[in-house]
Short mmCIF file of C-alpha atoms in Angstrom, two decimals:
data_model
loop_
_atom_site.label_atom_id
_atom_site.label_comp_id
_atom_site.label_asym_id
_atom_site.label_seq_id
_atom_site.Cartn_x
_atom_site.Cartn_y
_atom_site.Cartn_z
CA UNK A 1 -62.65 -49.07 18.28
CA UNK A 2 -60.80 -45.76 18.56
CA UNK A 3 -58.80 -44.76 15.48
CA UNK A 4 -55.07 -44.32 15.96
CA UNK A 5 -53.35 -41.09 14.99
CA UNK A 6 -52.07 -41.24 11.42
CA UNK A 7 -48.72 -39.70 12.33
CA UNK A 8 -48.32 -42.27 15.08
CA UNK A 9 -49.12 -45.11 12.67
CA UNK A 10 -46.39 -44.02 10.26
CA UNK A 11 -44.03 -43.11 13.15
CA UNK A 12 -43.32 -39.64 11.75
CA UNK A 13 -43.40 -36.10 13.09
CA UNK A 14 -46.36 -33.83 12.33
CA UNK A 15 -44.14 -31.54 10.22
CA UNK A 16 -42.79 -34.41 8.07
CA UNK A 17 -42.44 -33.62 4.36
CA UNK A 18 -43.79 -35.68 1.47
CA UNK A 19 -40.64 -37.75 0.94
CA UNK A 20 -40.51 -38.68 4.62
CA UNK A 21 -44.16 -39.77 4.56
CA UNK A 22 -43.60 -41.90 1.47
CA UNK A 23 -40.46 -43.57 2.85
CA UNK A 24 -42.15 -44.32 6.16
CA UNK A 25 -45.15 -45.89 4.46
CA UNK A 26 -43.05 -48.00 2.11
CA UNK A 27 -41.07 -49.41 5.00
CA UNK A 28 -44.20 -50.36 6.94
CA UNK A 29 -46.04 -51.70 3.88
CA UNK A 30 -43.16 -54.05 3.10
CA UNK A 31 -43.04 -55.11 6.75
CA UNK A 32 -46.77 -55.82 7.12
CA UNK A 33 -47.65 -57.16 3.70
CA UNK A 34 -49.67 -60.36 4.35
CA UNK A 35 -47.88 -62.34 1.65
CA UNK A 36 -44.66 -61.76 3.52
CA UNK A 37 -46.36 -62.82 6.76
CA UNK A 38 -47.98 -66.05 5.54
CA UNK A 39 -51.39 -64.43 5.14
CA UNK A 40 -51.60 -63.19 8.74
CA UNK A 41 -54.87 -61.38 9.40
CA UNK A 42 -53.12 -59.17 11.92
CA UNK A 43 -50.55 -58.15 9.32
CA UNK A 44 -53.35 -57.50 6.82
CA UNK A 45 -55.02 -55.09 9.25
CA UNK A 46 -51.73 -53.32 9.92
CA UNK A 47 -51.11 -53.11 6.18
CA UNK A 48 -54.52 -51.50 5.64
CA UNK A 49 -54.00 -49.17 8.58
CA UNK A 50 -50.64 -47.78 7.42
CA UNK A 51 -51.93 -47.48 3.83
CA UNK A 52 -54.94 -45.51 5.04
CA UNK A 53 -52.68 -43.17 7.00
CA UNK A 54 -50.42 -42.71 3.98
CA UNK A 55 -53.29 -42.02 1.58
CA UNK A 56 -54.51 -39.16 3.80
CA UNK A 57 -51.17 -37.59 4.73
CA UNK A 58 -49.73 -37.70 1.19
CA UNK A 59 -52.53 -35.42 -0.05
CA UNK A 60 -52.07 -31.77 1.06
CA UNK A 61 -55.81 -31.05 1.19
CA UNK A 62 -56.71 -34.23 3.11
CA UNK A 63 -53.76 -33.68 5.44
CA UNK A 64 -54.83 -30.10 6.19
CA UNK A 65 -58.37 -31.28 7.01
CA UNK A 66 -57.01 -34.05 9.21
CA UNK A 67 -54.62 -31.72 11.03
CA UNK A 68 -57.50 -29.35 11.81
CA UNK A 69 -60.38 -31.71 12.55
CA UNK A 70 -58.80 -35.13 13.06
CA UNK A 71 -60.56 -38.22 11.65
CA UNK A 72 -63.83 -36.31 11.48
CA UNK A 73 -62.29 -33.97 8.93
CA UNK A 74 -61.77 -36.76 6.40
CA UNK A 75 -64.88 -38.88 6.89
CA UNK A 76 -66.44 -37.60 3.66
CA UNK A 77 -63.38 -38.46 1.58
CA UNK A 78 -63.66 -41.81 -0.20
CA UNK A 79 -60.90 -44.34 0.12
CA UNK A 80 -60.10 -45.00 3.78
CA UNK A 81 -61.63 -47.26 6.41
CA UNK A 82 -62.33 -44.48 8.86
CA UNK A 83 -64.25 -42.55 6.24
CA UNK A 84 -65.60 -44.67 3.41
CA UNK A 85 -65.07 -48.41 2.99
CA UNK A 86 -61.27 -48.71 2.72
CA UNK A 87 -60.51 -52.41 2.17
CA UNK A 88 -57.56 -54.69 1.48
CA UNK A 89 -57.97 -54.42 -2.30
CA UNK A 90 -57.85 -50.62 -2.02
CA UNK A 91 -54.67 -50.90 0.02
CA UNK A 92 -53.03 -53.18 -2.54
CA UNK A 93 -54.00 -50.86 -5.40
CA UNK A 94 -52.47 -47.86 -3.61
CA UNK A 95 -49.30 -49.79 -2.82
CA UNK A 96 -48.88 -50.99 -6.42
CA UNK A 97 -49.80 -47.53 -7.78
CA UNK A 98 -46.92 -45.81 -6.00
CA UNK A 99 -44.37 -48.62 -5.68
CA UNK A 100 -45.29 -51.34 -8.16
CA UNK A 101 -43.00 -50.01 -10.90
CA UNK A 102 -39.92 -49.91 -8.72
CA UNK A 103 -39.11 -53.62 -8.64
CA UNK A 104 -37.34 -54.36 -11.90
CA UNK A 105 -40.24 -55.36 -14.13
CA UNK A 106 -42.30 -57.57 -11.76
CA UNK A 107 -45.95 -56.85 -12.37
CA UNK A 108 -46.78 -57.86 -8.79
CA UNK A 109 -44.79 -57.93 -5.56
CA UNK A 110 -45.18 -60.54 -2.79
CA UNK A 111 -47.97 -62.11 -4.85
CA UNK A 112 -50.09 -59.06 -4.10
CA UNK A 113 -52.24 -59.47 -7.15
CA UNK A 114 -52.93 -63.15 -6.83
CA UNK A 115 -56.58 -63.78 -7.51
CA UNK A 116 -56.93 -60.25 -8.95
CA UNK A 117 -55.87 -60.75 -12.55
CA UNK A 118 -55.77 -57.80 -14.87
CA UNK A 119 -57.94 -59.61 -17.34
CA UNK A 120 -57.36 -60.27 -21.04
CA UNK A 121 -54.99 -57.96 -22.80
CA UNK A 122 -56.52 -55.88 -25.55
CA UNK A 123 -54.62 -56.16 -28.81
CA UNK A 124 -53.50 -53.09 -30.72
CA UNK A 125 -52.92 -52.67 -34.42
CA UNK A 126 -49.51 -51.63 -35.71
CA UNK A 127 -48.69 -48.01 -36.52
CA UNK A 128 -48.05 -46.74 -40.04
CA UNK A 129 -45.28 -44.28 -40.86
CA UNK A 130 -45.60 -42.31 -44.10
CA UNK A 131 -43.65 -39.41 -45.63
CA UNK A 132 -45.47 -36.33 -46.91
CA UNK A 133 -43.52 -33.97 -49.22
CA UNK A 134 -44.38 -30.26 -49.05
CA UNK A 135 -43.33 -27.21 -51.01
CA UNK A 136 -42.20 -24.01 -49.32
CA UNK A 137 -45.34 -22.32 -50.66
CA UNK A 138 -47.46 -24.92 -48.83
CA UNK A 139 -45.47 -24.31 -45.66
CA UNK A 140 -46.15 -20.58 -45.99
CA UNK A 141 -49.93 -20.98 -46.07
CA UNK A 142 -50.69 -24.38 -44.55
CA UNK A 143 -52.36 -27.04 -46.66
CA UNK A 144 -54.83 -29.91 -46.61
CA UNK A 145 -53.42 -33.05 -48.22
CA UNK A 146 -55.23 -36.21 -49.25
CA UNK A 147 -53.41 -39.55 -49.32
CA UNK A 148 -54.25 -43.18 -50.07
CA UNK A 149 -52.48 -45.82 -48.02
CA UNK A 150 -52.25 -49.59 -47.92
CA UNK A 151 -53.50 -50.70 -44.51
CA UNK A 152 -54.77 -53.72 -42.62
CA UNK A 153 -58.54 -53.30 -42.35
CA UNK A 154 -61.09 -55.20 -40.28
CA UNK A 155 -62.10 -58.39 -42.06
CA UNK A 156 -65.67 -57.93 -43.29
CA UNK A 157 -66.86 -61.59 -43.35
CA UNK A 158 -65.96 -62.18 -39.69
CA UNK A 159 -66.22 -58.54 -38.51
CA UNK A 160 -62.76 -58.78 -37.00
CA UNK A 161 -63.44 -61.76 -34.73
CA UNK A 162 -61.18 -64.11 -36.67
CA UNK A 163 -63.80 -66.87 -36.55
CA UNK A 164 -66.06 -68.18 -39.26
CA UNK A 165 -69.63 -66.91 -39.35
CA UNK A 166 -71.44 -67.80 -36.13
CA UNK A 167 -68.33 -69.13 -34.39
CA UNK A 168 -67.78 -67.76 -30.93
CA UNK A 169 -64.35 -67.38 -29.30
CA UNK A 170 -63.67 -69.78 -26.45
CA UNK A 171 -61.79 -69.17 -23.25
CA UNK A 172 -58.11 -70.02 -23.42
CA UNK A 173 -57.46 -73.18 -21.42
CA UNK A 174 -53.81 -72.32 -20.83
CA UNK A 175 -54.47 -69.14 -18.84
CA UNK A 176 -58.09 -69.67 -17.86
CA UNK A 177 -59.17 -66.56 -19.75
CA UNK A 178 -56.98 -64.11 -17.84
CA UNK A 179 -54.54 -63.60 -20.71
CA UNK A 180 -51.67 -63.97 -18.23
CA UNK A 181 -49.25 -66.60 -17.09
CA UNK A 182 -48.01 -66.14 -13.52
CA UNK A 183 -44.78 -67.53 -12.17
CA UNK A 184 -44.10 -67.56 -8.42
CA UNK A 185 -40.56 -67.11 -7.14
CA UNK A 186 -39.09 -66.87 -3.68
CA UNK A 187 -36.61 -64.14 -2.80
CA UNK A 188 -35.19 -62.49 0.30
CA UNK A 189 -38.16 -60.10 0.14
CA UNK A 190 -40.64 -62.93 0.19
CA UNK A 191 -42.86 -64.40 -2.49
CA UNK A 192 -42.55 -62.64 -5.85
CA UNK A 193 -44.98 -63.12 -8.70
CA UNK A 194 -44.00 -62.27 -12.27
CA UNK A 195 -46.67 -61.90 -14.91
CA UNK A 196 -46.33 -62.31 -18.68
CA UNK A 197 -48.82 -62.55 -21.58
CA UNK A 198 -50.13 -66.02 -22.27
CA UNK A 199 -48.23 -67.46 -25.28
CA UNK A 200 -51.19 -69.61 -26.31
CA UNK A 201 -53.73 -66.81 -26.79
CA UNK A 202 -51.31 -63.90 -27.11
CA UNK A 203 -52.66 -62.31 -23.95
CA UNK A 204 -56.24 -62.08 -25.25
CA UNK A 205 -57.70 -64.63 -22.86
CA UNK A 206 -59.62 -66.34 -25.66
CA UNK A 207 -59.01 -68.06 -28.95
CA UNK A 208 -60.93 -69.06 -32.06
CA UNK A 209 -61.34 -72.74 -32.86
CA UNK A 210 -63.06 -72.41 -36.27
CA UNK A 211 -61.13 -69.68 -38.07
CA UNK A 212 -62.40 -67.37 -40.78
CA UNK A 213 -61.36 -68.61 -44.24
CA UNK A 214 -60.94 -65.05 -45.55
CA UNK A 215 -58.44 -63.78 -42.97
CA UNK A 216 -57.18 -67.13 -41.62
CA UNK A 217 -58.18 -66.13 -38.11
CA UNK A 218 -56.32 -62.83 -37.99
CA UNK A 219 -59.43 -60.66 -38.09
CA UNK A 220 -57.81 -58.28 -40.59
CA UNK A 221 -57.17 -58.17 -44.33
CA UNK A 222 -55.18 -55.91 -46.66
CA UNK A 223 -56.99 -52.91 -48.06
CA UNK A 224 -56.70 -49.27 -49.06
CA UNK A 225 -57.62 -46.23 -47.02
CA UNK A 226 -57.99 -42.55 -47.89
CA UNK A 227 -56.91 -40.01 -45.29
CA UNK A 228 -56.86 -36.22 -45.10
CA UNK A 229 -53.99 -34.45 -43.36
CA UNK A 230 -54.28 -30.87 -42.14
CA UNK A 231 -50.77 -29.39 -42.26
CA UNK A 232 -50.41 -26.12 -40.34
CA UNK A 233 -48.31 -23.26 -41.68
CA UNK A 234 -44.69 -22.99 -40.56
CA UNK A 235 -43.78 -26.68 -40.33
CA UNK A 236 -40.26 -27.96 -40.98
CA UNK A 237 -38.69 -31.16 -42.23
CA UNK A 238 -38.87 -33.79 -39.50
CA UNK A 239 -42.07 -32.48 -37.93
CA UNK A 240 -44.81 -35.08 -37.80
CA UNK A 241 -48.56 -35.31 -37.43
CA UNK A 242 -50.14 -38.27 -35.61
CA UNK A 243 -53.56 -39.50 -36.72
CA UNK A 244 -54.81 -41.46 -33.72
CA UNK A 245 -56.67 -44.69 -34.35
CA UNK A 246 -56.36 -44.52 -38.14
CA UNK A 247 -53.55 -47.04 -38.57
CA UNK A 248 -53.74 -50.80 -39.07
CA UNK A 249 -56.70 -52.57 -37.53
CA UNK A 250 -55.89 -54.90 -34.65
CA UNK A 251 -56.45 -58.66 -34.75
CA UNK A 252 -59.82 -59.77 -33.38
CA UNK A 253 -61.43 -56.36 -32.86
CA UNK A 254 -58.65 -54.73 -30.85
CA UNK A 255 -57.59 -51.11 -30.85
CA UNK A 256 -56.41 -49.67 -34.21
CA UNK A 257 -52.89 -48.29 -34.46
CA UNK A 258 -51.92 -44.75 -35.44
CA UNK A 259 -50.66 -43.12 -38.62
CA UNK A 260 -47.55 -40.99 -38.23
CA UNK A 261 -47.19 -38.52 -41.10
CA UNK A 262 -43.57 -37.33 -41.28
CA UNK A 263 -43.21 -34.01 -43.11
CA UNK A 264 -40.47 -33.34 -45.65
CA UNK A 265 -40.18 -29.77 -46.95
CA UNK A 266 -38.63 -29.55 -50.41
CA UNK A 267 -35.81 -27.06 -50.74
CA UNK A 268 -36.45 -23.86 -52.69
CA UNK A 269 -33.31 -22.95 -54.64
CA UNK A 270 -34.02 -19.24 -54.18
CA UNK A 271 -33.80 -19.18 -50.41
CA UNK A 272 -31.90 -20.46 -47.41
CA UNK A 273 -34.27 -21.19 -44.54
CA UNK A 274 -33.38 -20.35 -40.93
CA UNK A 275 -36.44 -21.32 -38.91
CA UNK A 276 -39.13 -18.82 -39.89
CA UNK A 277 -36.58 -16.50 -41.57
CA UNK A 278 -35.54 -16.73 -45.20
CA UNK A 279 -32.25 -15.53 -46.71
CA UNK A 280 -32.11 -14.31 -50.32
CA UNK A 281 -29.04 -13.12 -52.25
CA UNK A 282 -29.64 -10.06 -54.42
CA UNK A 283 -27.02 -9.02 -57.03
CA UNK A 284 -26.78 -5.32 -57.97
CA UNK A 285 -24.42 -3.34 -60.17
CA UNK A 286 -21.67 -0.87 -59.16
CA UNK A 287 -23.83 2.09 -60.04
CA UNK A 288 -26.89 0.72 -58.22
CA UNK A 289 -24.80 0.16 -55.09
CA UNK A 290 -23.39 3.69 -55.27
CA UNK A 291 -26.58 5.53 -56.18
CA UNK A 292 -29.19 3.34 -54.48
CA UNK A 293 -31.98 1.48 -56.21
CA UNK A 294 -35.46 -0.01 -55.67
CA UNK A 295 -35.47 -3.73 -56.46
CA UNK A 296 -38.10 -6.47 -56.59
CA UNK A 297 -37.40 -9.26 -54.10
CA UNK A 298 -39.09 -12.62 -54.70
CA UNK A 299 -41.21 -13.88 -51.83
CA UNK A 300 -42.33 -17.49 -51.38
CA UNK A 301 -45.38 -16.35 -53.30
CA UNK A 302 -45.26 -13.08 -55.24
CA UNK A 303 -42.75 -10.22 -54.92
CA UNK A 304 -42.07 -7.23 -52.67
CA UNK A 305 -40.20 -3.96 -53.18
CA UNK A 306 -36.94 -3.28 -51.32
CA UNK A 307 -35.11 0.05 -51.26
CA UNK A 308 -31.34 -0.44 -51.39
CA UNK A 309 -29.81 2.73 -49.95
CA UNK A 310 -27.02 4.61 -51.74
CA UNK A 311 -23.54 3.53 -50.73
CA UNK A 312 -24.53 -0.06 -49.94
CA UNK A 313 -21.51 -2.32 -49.55
CA UNK A 314 -21.33 -5.83 -50.95
CA UNK A 315 -22.39 -8.36 -48.30
CA UNK A 316 -24.72 -5.99 -46.47
CA UNK A 317 -27.83 -7.62 -45.00
CA UNK A 318 -31.18 -5.84 -45.31
CA UNK A 319 -34.11 -7.11 -43.26
CA UNK A 320 -37.68 -7.15 -44.56
CA UNK A 321 -39.70 -7.71 -41.41
CA UNK A 322 -42.66 -10.07 -41.51
CA UNK A 323 -41.88 -11.27 -45.04
CA UNK A 324 -40.65 -14.72 -44.04
CA UNK A 325 -42.56 -17.85 -43.03
CA UNK A 326 -45.21 -18.12 -40.31
CA UNK A 327 -44.09 -19.28 -36.89
CA UNK A 328 -45.43 -22.78 -36.27
CA UNK A 329 -46.84 -21.89 -32.85
CA UNK A 330 -48.36 -18.63 -34.06
CA UNK A 331 -47.20 -15.12 -33.25
CA UNK A 332 -46.65 -13.64 -36.68
CA UNK A 333 -44.05 -14.32 -39.32
CA UNK A 334 -40.30 -14.40 -39.63
CA UNK A 335 -38.28 -12.01 -41.80
CA UNK A 336 -36.79 -12.00 -45.26
CA UNK A 337 -33.06 -11.30 -45.00
CA UNK A 338 -31.68 -9.91 -48.26
CA UNK A 339 -27.93 -10.21 -48.72
CA UNK A 340 -26.68 -7.64 -51.21
CA UNK A 341 -23.65 -8.43 -53.29
CA UNK A 342 -22.18 -6.18 -55.94
CA UNK A 343 -21.86 -7.94 -59.27
CA UNK A 344 -18.64 -7.41 -61.20
CA UNK A 345 -18.99 -7.86 -64.98
CA UNK A 346 -16.53 -10.30 -66.50
CA UNK A 347 -16.63 -8.72 -69.98
CA UNK A 348 -16.91 -5.04 -70.90
CA UNK A 349 -17.88 -3.39 -74.14
CA UNK A 350 -15.54 -0.69 -75.43
CA UNK A 351 -17.97 2.01 -74.26
CA UNK A 352 -18.24 0.49 -70.77
CA UNK A 353 -14.49 0.16 -70.49
CA UNK A 354 -14.05 3.81 -71.48
CA UNK A 355 -16.53 4.93 -68.82
CA UNK A 356 -14.85 2.86 -66.14
CA UNK A 357 -11.46 4.34 -67.03
CA UNK A 358 -12.88 7.82 -66.62
CA UNK A 359 -14.34 6.79 -63.24
CA UNK A 360 -11.04 5.33 -62.14
CA UNK A 361 -9.40 8.76 -62.46
CA UNK A 362 -11.87 10.46 -60.11
CA UNK A 363 -13.00 7.76 -57.67
CA UNK A 364 -11.66 7.57 -54.13
CA UNK A 365 -9.52 4.74 -52.82
CA UNK A 366 -11.45 2.22 -50.70
CA UNK A 367 -11.08 2.65 -46.92
CA UNK A 368 -9.08 0.15 -44.91
CA UNK A 369 -11.98 -0.17 -42.47
CA UNK A 370 -15.73 0.26 -42.68
CA UNK A 371 -17.36 3.49 -41.53
CA UNK A 372 -17.97 2.13 -38.02
CA UNK A 373 -14.32 1.17 -37.67
CA UNK A 374 -14.98 -2.58 -37.65
CA UNK A 375 -13.31 -5.10 -39.91
CA UNK A 376 -16.04 -7.70 -40.34
CA UNK A 377 -16.14 -10.86 -42.37
CA UNK A 378 -19.16 -12.40 -44.11
CA UNK A 379 -20.27 -14.66 -41.24
CA UNK A 380 -20.01 -11.78 -38.79
CA UNK A 381 -22.39 -9.85 -41.03
CA UNK A 382 -24.77 -12.80 -41.22
CA UNK A 383 -24.81 -13.04 -37.40
CA UNK A 384 -25.42 -9.32 -37.06
CA UNK A 385 -28.29 -9.50 -39.56
CA UNK A 386 -30.09 -12.25 -37.65
CA UNK A 387 -29.64 -10.53 -34.31
CA UNK A 388 -30.61 -7.08 -35.54
#
């Protein structure tokens, strides 16, 4: 039997775009679905035919081969009747793959999956959320932390099966071992099938008749677990690290949950953190501001020298490049921003007061504006420092 042209099957032009192809297929698939046509064999063949055409034309590479060589160009590609055993089950899988999630929560549409149950649902253990405090010094270098947690572990006597020694799980009679309960409804679209986990077996498809006395059939028991957490440098409060499969064990040998380690960085009273940059306030005296001075600036670990130039005004920001924290994604370090403020003594000795009175007779009056002619407040200076 000669194969029909794929563009003709979908009733589209040869230059149709992807959205047009998808809309055309959806319309035909809904029209020819056998469950909407009382199981008609003719409709089933038309459903397979339009699905085959769609599966080729939706793929740019397959479509290019088909446009150039026709059906011969796609014979070696698995998945379609003209070139590799395309059957009704394949057609249903493709239809549900691309359109099964668009119908308001129904697992199947038109009863498409009747007789093709998904099988028992695998249980999953619950996740664990734990806080991990860090110092700024640990953020600066990265750190390996060890923790001990209370978890649900696999029950040793029953090895997680939930049954007493030698007891085998039996198939659930309520769902026949599928783990699903199906409910058929009629709608203007045809027969709709909704699927939900079996309440008797919890979606597992089997149950234990003689339960383990240690875990009461759960397959898990309380225990303690040691974990190691590798914390990279540059993290911030609220960042988290997920340890896959290390959380609570699942009932009856299911998949373990995860551990989510939420990081909390303790504040360091010396600094204000702005991402990878740190801000430090450095007090200096009148004479140091006027004459200039070399000062020791504390780092997260250790110290570093900073030259304060002569004539430095109170509030000036000096940037020490690369002296901040590491960037989390790599690419070097942030900066240390040093805010200089001139300290005014609150009490003077008689000698100090005499010297200041002599200075007052010869010093100049302060300018109304800064040297660059700008009248800037503190927050303007902070912004300029971070954008410098």
